[in-house]
Short mmCIF file of N, CA and C in Angstrom, two decimals:
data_model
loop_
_atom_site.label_atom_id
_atom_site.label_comp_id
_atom_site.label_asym_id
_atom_site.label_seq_id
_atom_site.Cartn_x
_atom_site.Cartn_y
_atom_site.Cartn_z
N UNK A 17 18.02 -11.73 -2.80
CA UNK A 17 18.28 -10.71 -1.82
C UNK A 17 17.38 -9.49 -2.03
N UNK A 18 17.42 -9.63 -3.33
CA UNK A 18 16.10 -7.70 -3.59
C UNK A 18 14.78 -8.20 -3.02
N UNK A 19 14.23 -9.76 -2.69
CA UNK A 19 12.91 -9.76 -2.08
C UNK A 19 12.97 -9.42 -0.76
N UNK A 20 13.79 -9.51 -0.34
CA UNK A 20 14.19 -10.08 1.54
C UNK A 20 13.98 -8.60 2.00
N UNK A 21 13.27 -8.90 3.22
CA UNK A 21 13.45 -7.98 4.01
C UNK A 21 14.72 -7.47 5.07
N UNK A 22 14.71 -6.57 5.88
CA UNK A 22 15.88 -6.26 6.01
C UNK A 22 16.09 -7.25 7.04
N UNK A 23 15.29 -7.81 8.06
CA UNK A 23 15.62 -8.62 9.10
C UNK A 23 16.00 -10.39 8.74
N UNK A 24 15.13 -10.60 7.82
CA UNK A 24 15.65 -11.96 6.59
C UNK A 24 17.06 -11.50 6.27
N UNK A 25 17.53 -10.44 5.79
CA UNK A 25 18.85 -10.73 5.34
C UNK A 25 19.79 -10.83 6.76
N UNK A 26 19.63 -10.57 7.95
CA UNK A 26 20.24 -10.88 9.17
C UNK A 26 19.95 -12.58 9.79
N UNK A 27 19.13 -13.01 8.75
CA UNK A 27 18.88 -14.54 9.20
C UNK A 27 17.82 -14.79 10.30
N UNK A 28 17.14 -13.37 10.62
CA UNK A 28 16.10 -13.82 11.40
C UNK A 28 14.68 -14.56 11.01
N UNK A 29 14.00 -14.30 12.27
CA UNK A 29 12.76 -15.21 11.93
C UNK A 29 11.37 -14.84 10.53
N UNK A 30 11.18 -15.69 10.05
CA UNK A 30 9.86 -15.05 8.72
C UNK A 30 8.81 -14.58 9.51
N UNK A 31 8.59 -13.89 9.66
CA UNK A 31 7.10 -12.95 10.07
C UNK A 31 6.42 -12.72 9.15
N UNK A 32 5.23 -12.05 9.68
CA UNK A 32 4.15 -11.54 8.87
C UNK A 32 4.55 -10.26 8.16
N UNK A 33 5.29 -9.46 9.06
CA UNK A 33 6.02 -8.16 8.72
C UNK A 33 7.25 -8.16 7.60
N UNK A 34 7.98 -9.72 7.65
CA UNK A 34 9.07 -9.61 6.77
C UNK A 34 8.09 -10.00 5.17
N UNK A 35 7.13 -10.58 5.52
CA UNK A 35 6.10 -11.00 4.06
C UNK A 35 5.61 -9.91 4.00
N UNK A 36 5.22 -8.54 4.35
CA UNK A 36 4.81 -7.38 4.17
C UNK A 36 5.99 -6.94 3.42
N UNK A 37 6.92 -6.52 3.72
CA UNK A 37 8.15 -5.94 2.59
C UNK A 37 8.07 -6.86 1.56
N UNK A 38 8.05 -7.93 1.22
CA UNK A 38 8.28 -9.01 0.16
C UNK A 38 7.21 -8.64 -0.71
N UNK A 39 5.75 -8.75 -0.10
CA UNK A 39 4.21 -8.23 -0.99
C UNK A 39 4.42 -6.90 -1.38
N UNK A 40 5.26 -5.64 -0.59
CA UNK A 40 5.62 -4.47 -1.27
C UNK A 40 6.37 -4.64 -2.59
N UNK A 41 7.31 -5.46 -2.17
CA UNK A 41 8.34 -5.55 -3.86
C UNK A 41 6.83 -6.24 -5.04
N UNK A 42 6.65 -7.06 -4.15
CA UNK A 42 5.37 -7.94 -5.38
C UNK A 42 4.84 -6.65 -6.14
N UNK A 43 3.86 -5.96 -5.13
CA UNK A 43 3.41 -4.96 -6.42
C UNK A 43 4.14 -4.42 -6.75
N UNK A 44 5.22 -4.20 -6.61
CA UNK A 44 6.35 -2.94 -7.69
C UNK A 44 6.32 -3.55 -8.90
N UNK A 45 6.31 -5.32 -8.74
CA UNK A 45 7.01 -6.03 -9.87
C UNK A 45 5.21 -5.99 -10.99
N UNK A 46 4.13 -5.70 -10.17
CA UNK A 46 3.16 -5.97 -10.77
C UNK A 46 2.46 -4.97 -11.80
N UNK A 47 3.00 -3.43 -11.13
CA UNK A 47 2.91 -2.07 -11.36
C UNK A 47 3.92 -1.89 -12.67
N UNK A 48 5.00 -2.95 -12.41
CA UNK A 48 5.41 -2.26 -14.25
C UNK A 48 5.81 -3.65 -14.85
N UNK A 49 4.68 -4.36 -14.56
CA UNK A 49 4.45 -5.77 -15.31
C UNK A 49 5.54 -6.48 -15.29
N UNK A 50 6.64 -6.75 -14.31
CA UNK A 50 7.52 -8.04 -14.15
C UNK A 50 8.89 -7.16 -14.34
N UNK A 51 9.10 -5.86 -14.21
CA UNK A 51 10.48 -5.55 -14.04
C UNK A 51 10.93 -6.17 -12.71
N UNK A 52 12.56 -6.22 -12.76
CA UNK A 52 12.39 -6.38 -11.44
C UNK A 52 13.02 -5.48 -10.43
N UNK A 53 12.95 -5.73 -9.39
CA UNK A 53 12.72 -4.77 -7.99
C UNK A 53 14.29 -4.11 -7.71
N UNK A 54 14.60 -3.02 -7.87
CA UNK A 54 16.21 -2.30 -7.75
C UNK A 54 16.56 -2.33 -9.01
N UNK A 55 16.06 -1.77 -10.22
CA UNK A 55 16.61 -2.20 -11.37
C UNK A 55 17.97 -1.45 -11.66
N UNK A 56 17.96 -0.53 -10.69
CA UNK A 56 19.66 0.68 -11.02
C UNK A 56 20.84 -0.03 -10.37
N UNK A 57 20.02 -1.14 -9.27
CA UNK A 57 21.40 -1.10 -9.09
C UNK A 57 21.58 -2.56 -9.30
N UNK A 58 23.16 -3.03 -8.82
CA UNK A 58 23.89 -4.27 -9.21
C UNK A 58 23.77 -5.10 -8.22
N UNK A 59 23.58 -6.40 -7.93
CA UNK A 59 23.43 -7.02 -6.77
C UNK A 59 24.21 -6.65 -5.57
N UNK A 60 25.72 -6.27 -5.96
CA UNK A 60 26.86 -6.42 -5.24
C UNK A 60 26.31 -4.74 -4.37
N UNK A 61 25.96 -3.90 -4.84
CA UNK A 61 25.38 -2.69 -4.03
C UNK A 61 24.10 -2.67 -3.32
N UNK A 62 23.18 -3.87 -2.93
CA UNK A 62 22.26 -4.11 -2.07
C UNK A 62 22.53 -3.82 -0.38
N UNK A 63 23.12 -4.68 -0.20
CA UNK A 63 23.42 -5.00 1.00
C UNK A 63 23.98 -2.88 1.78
N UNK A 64 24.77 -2.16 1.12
CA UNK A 64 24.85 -1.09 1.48
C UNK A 64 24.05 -0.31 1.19
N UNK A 65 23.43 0.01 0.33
CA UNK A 65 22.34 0.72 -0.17
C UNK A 65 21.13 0.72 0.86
N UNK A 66 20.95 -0.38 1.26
CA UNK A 66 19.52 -0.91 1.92
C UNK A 66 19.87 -0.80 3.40
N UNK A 67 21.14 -0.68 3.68
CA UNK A 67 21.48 -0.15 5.16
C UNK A 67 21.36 1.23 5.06
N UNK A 68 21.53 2.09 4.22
CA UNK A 68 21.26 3.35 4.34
C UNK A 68 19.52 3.52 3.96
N UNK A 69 19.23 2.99 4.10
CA UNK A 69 17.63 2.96 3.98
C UNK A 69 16.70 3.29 2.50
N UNK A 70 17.72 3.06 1.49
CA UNK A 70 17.73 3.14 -0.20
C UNK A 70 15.87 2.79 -0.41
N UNK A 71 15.21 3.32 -1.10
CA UNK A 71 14.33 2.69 -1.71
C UNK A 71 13.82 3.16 -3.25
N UNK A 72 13.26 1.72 -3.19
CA UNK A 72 13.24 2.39 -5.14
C UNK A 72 12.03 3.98 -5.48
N UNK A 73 12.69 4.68 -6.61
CA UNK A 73 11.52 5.41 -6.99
C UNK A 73 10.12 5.34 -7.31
N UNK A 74 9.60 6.01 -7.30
CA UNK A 74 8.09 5.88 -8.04
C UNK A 74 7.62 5.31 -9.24
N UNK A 75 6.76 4.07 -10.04
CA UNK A 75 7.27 3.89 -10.93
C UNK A 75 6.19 5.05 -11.48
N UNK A 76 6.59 4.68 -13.57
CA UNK A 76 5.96 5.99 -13.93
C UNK A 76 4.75 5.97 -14.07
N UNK A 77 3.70 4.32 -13.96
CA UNK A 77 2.37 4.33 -14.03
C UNK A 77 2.16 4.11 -12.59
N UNK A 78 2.67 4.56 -11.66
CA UNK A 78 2.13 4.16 -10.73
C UNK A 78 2.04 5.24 -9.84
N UNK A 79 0.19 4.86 -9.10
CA UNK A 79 -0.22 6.35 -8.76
C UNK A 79 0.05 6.32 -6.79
N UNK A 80 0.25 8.16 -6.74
CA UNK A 80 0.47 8.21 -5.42
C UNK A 80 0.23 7.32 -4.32
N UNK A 81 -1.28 7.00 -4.12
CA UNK A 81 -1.87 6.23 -2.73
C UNK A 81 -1.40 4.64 -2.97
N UNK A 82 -1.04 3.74 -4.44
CA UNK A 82 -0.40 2.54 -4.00
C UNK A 82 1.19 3.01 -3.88
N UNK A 83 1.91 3.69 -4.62
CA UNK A 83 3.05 3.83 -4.10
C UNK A 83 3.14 3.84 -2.66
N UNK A 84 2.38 5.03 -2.22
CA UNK A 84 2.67 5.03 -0.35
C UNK A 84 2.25 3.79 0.54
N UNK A 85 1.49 3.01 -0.09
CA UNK A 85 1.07 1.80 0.64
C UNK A 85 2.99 1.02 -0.27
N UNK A 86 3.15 0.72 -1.24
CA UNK A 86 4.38 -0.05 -1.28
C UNK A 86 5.38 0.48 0.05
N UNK A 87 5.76 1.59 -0.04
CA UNK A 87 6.66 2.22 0.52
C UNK A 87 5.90 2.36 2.37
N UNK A 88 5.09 2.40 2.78
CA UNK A 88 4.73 1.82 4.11
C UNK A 88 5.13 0.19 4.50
N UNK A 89 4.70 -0.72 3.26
CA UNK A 89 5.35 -2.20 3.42
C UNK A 89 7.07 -2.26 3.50
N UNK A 90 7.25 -0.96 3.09
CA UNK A 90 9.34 -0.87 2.89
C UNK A 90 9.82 -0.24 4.04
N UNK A 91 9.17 -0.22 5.19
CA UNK A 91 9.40 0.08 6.40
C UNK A 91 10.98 -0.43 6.76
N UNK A 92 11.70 0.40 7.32
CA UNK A 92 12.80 -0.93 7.66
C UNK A 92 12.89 -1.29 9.10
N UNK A 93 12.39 -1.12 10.02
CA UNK A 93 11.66 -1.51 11.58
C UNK A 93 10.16 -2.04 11.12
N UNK A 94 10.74 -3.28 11.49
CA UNK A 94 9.24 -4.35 11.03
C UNK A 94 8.16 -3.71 11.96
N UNK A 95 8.09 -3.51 13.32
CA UNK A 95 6.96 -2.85 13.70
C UNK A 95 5.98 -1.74 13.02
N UNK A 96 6.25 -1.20 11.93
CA UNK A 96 6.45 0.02 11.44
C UNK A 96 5.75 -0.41 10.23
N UNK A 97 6.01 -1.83 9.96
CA UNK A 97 5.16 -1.56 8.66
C UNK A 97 3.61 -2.31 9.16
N UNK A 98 2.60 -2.33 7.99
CA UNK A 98 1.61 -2.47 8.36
C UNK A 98 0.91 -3.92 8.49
N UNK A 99 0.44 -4.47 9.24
CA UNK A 99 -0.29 -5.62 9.25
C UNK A 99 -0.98 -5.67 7.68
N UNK A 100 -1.02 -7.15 6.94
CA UNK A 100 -1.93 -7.17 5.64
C UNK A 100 -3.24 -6.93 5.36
N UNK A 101 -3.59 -6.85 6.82
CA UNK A 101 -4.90 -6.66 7.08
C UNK A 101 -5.48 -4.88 7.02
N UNK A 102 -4.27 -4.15 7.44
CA UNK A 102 -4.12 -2.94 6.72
C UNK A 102 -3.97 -2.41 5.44
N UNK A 103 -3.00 -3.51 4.53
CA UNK A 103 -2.86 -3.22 3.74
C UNK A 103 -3.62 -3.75 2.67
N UNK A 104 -4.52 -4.48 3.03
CA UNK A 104 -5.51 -5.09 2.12
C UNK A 104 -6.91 -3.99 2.27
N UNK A 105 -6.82 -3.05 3.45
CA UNK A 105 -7.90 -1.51 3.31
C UNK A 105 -7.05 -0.73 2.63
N UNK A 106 -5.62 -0.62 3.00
CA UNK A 106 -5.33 0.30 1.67
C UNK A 106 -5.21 -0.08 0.24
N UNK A 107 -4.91 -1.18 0.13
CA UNK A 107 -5.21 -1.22 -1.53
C UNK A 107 -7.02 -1.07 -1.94
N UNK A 108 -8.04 -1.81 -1.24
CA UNK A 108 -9.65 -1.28 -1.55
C UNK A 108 -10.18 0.68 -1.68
N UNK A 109 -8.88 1.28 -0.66
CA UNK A 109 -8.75 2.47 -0.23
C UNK A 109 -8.52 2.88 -2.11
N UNK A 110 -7.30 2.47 -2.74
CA UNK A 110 -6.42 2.95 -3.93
C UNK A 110 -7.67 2.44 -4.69
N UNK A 111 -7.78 1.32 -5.12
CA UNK A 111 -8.69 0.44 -5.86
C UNK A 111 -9.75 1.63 -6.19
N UNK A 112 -11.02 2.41 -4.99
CA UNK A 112 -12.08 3.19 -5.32
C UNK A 112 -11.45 3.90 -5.75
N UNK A 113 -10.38 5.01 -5.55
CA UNK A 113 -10.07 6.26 -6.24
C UNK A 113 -9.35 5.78 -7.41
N UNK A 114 -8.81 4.78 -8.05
CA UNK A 114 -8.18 4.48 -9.50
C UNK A 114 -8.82 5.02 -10.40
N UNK A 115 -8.61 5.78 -10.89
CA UNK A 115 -8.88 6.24 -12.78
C UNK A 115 -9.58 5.50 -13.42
N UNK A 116 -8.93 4.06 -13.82
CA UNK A 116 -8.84 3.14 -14.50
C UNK A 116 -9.02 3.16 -15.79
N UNK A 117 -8.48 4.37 -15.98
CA UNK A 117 -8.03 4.78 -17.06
C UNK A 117 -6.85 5.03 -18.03
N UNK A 118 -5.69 5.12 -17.31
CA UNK A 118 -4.16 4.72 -17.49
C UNK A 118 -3.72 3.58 -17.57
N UNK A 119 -3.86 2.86 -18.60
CA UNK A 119 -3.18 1.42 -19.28
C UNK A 119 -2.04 1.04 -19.19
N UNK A 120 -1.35 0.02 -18.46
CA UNK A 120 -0.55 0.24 -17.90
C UNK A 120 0.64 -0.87 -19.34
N UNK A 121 1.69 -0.08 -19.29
CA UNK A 121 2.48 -1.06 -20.71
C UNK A 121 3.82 -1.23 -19.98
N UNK A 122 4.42 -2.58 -20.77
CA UNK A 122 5.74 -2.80 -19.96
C UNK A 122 6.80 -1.83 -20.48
N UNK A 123 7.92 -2.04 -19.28
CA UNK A 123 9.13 -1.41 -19.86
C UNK A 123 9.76 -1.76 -20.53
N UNK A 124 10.76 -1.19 -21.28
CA UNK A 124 11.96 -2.21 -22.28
C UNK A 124 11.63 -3.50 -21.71
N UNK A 125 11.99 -4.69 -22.63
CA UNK A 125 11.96 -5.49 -22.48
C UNK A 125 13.39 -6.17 -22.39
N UNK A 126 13.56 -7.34 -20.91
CA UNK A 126 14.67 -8.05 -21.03
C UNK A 126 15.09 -9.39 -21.91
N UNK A 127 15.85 -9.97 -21.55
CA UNK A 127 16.12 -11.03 -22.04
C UNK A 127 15.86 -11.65 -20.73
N UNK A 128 15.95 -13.49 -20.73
CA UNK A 128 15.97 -13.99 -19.89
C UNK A 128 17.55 -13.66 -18.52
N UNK A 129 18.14 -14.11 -19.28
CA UNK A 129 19.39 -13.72 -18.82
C UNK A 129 19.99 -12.36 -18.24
N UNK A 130 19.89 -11.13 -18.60
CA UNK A 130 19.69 -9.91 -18.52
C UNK A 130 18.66 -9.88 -17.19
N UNK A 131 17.64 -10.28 -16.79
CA UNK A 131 16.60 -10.41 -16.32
C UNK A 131 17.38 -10.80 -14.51
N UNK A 132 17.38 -12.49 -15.18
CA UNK A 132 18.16 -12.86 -13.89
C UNK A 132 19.32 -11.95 -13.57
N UNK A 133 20.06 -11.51 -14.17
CA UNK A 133 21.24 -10.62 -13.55
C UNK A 133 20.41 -9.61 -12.42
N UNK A 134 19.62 -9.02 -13.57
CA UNK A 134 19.24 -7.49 -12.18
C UNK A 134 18.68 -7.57 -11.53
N UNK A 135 17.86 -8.96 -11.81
CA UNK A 135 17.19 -9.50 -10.31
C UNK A 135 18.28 -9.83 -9.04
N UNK A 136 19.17 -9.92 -9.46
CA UNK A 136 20.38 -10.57 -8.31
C UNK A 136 20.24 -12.32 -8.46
N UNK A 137 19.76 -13.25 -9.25
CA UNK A 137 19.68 -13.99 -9.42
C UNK A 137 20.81 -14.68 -9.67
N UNK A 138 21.07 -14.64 -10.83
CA UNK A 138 22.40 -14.93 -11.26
C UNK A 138 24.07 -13.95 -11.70
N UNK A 139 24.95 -14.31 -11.61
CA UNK A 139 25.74 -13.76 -12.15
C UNK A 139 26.30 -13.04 -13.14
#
């Protein structure tokens, strides 16, 4: 459920737009090396959270211009977010201005189990 976009969790059709929110969570998960996506909250608080239009914070290595491209893919009116074809100029856009100098290290580390929980995976 933390990949799905908001119109996937109503059972509608897969678009290009609902794989745009999904590639937003991707880099979140890539930006702090495999956490996963909503880590505050509990599966059972998705579904309300994400109707009030909840989205995750900033992470802490991660710089302004890809955050705003994640958070453009977290649109919650699929029209609204951007074709990949946009978002593949804004990441070349982030890419030239990167530092590439800030090394990016994981967070605490989970367990497997621990893992699947806050993913909403398992129980």
């Amino acid at each position: 459920m933390k990949w799905l976009s908001p119109e996937r969790l109503t059972r509608a059709d897969i678009t290009e737009k609902s794989d745009v929110w999904s590639f937003g969570i991707l880099l979140y998960e890539m930006i702090t090396l495999g956490s996963p996506p909503y880590p505050d909250l509990e599966p059972s608080q998705m579904p309300s959270k994400r109707q009030k239009n909840y989205r995750m914070e900033r992470p802490a290595l991660c710089g302004p211009l890809l955050f705003e491209i994640m958070t453009n893919c977290w649109q919650w009116e699929a029209p609204l977010r951007p074709c990949f074809t946009d978002v593949m100029k804004q990441l070349q856009k982030a890419s030239a201005q990167a530092d590439g100098q800030t090394p990016l290290t994981a967070a605490d580390t989970l367990s497997w189990k621990e893992y699947l929980h806050v993913a909403g995976i398992a129980s």
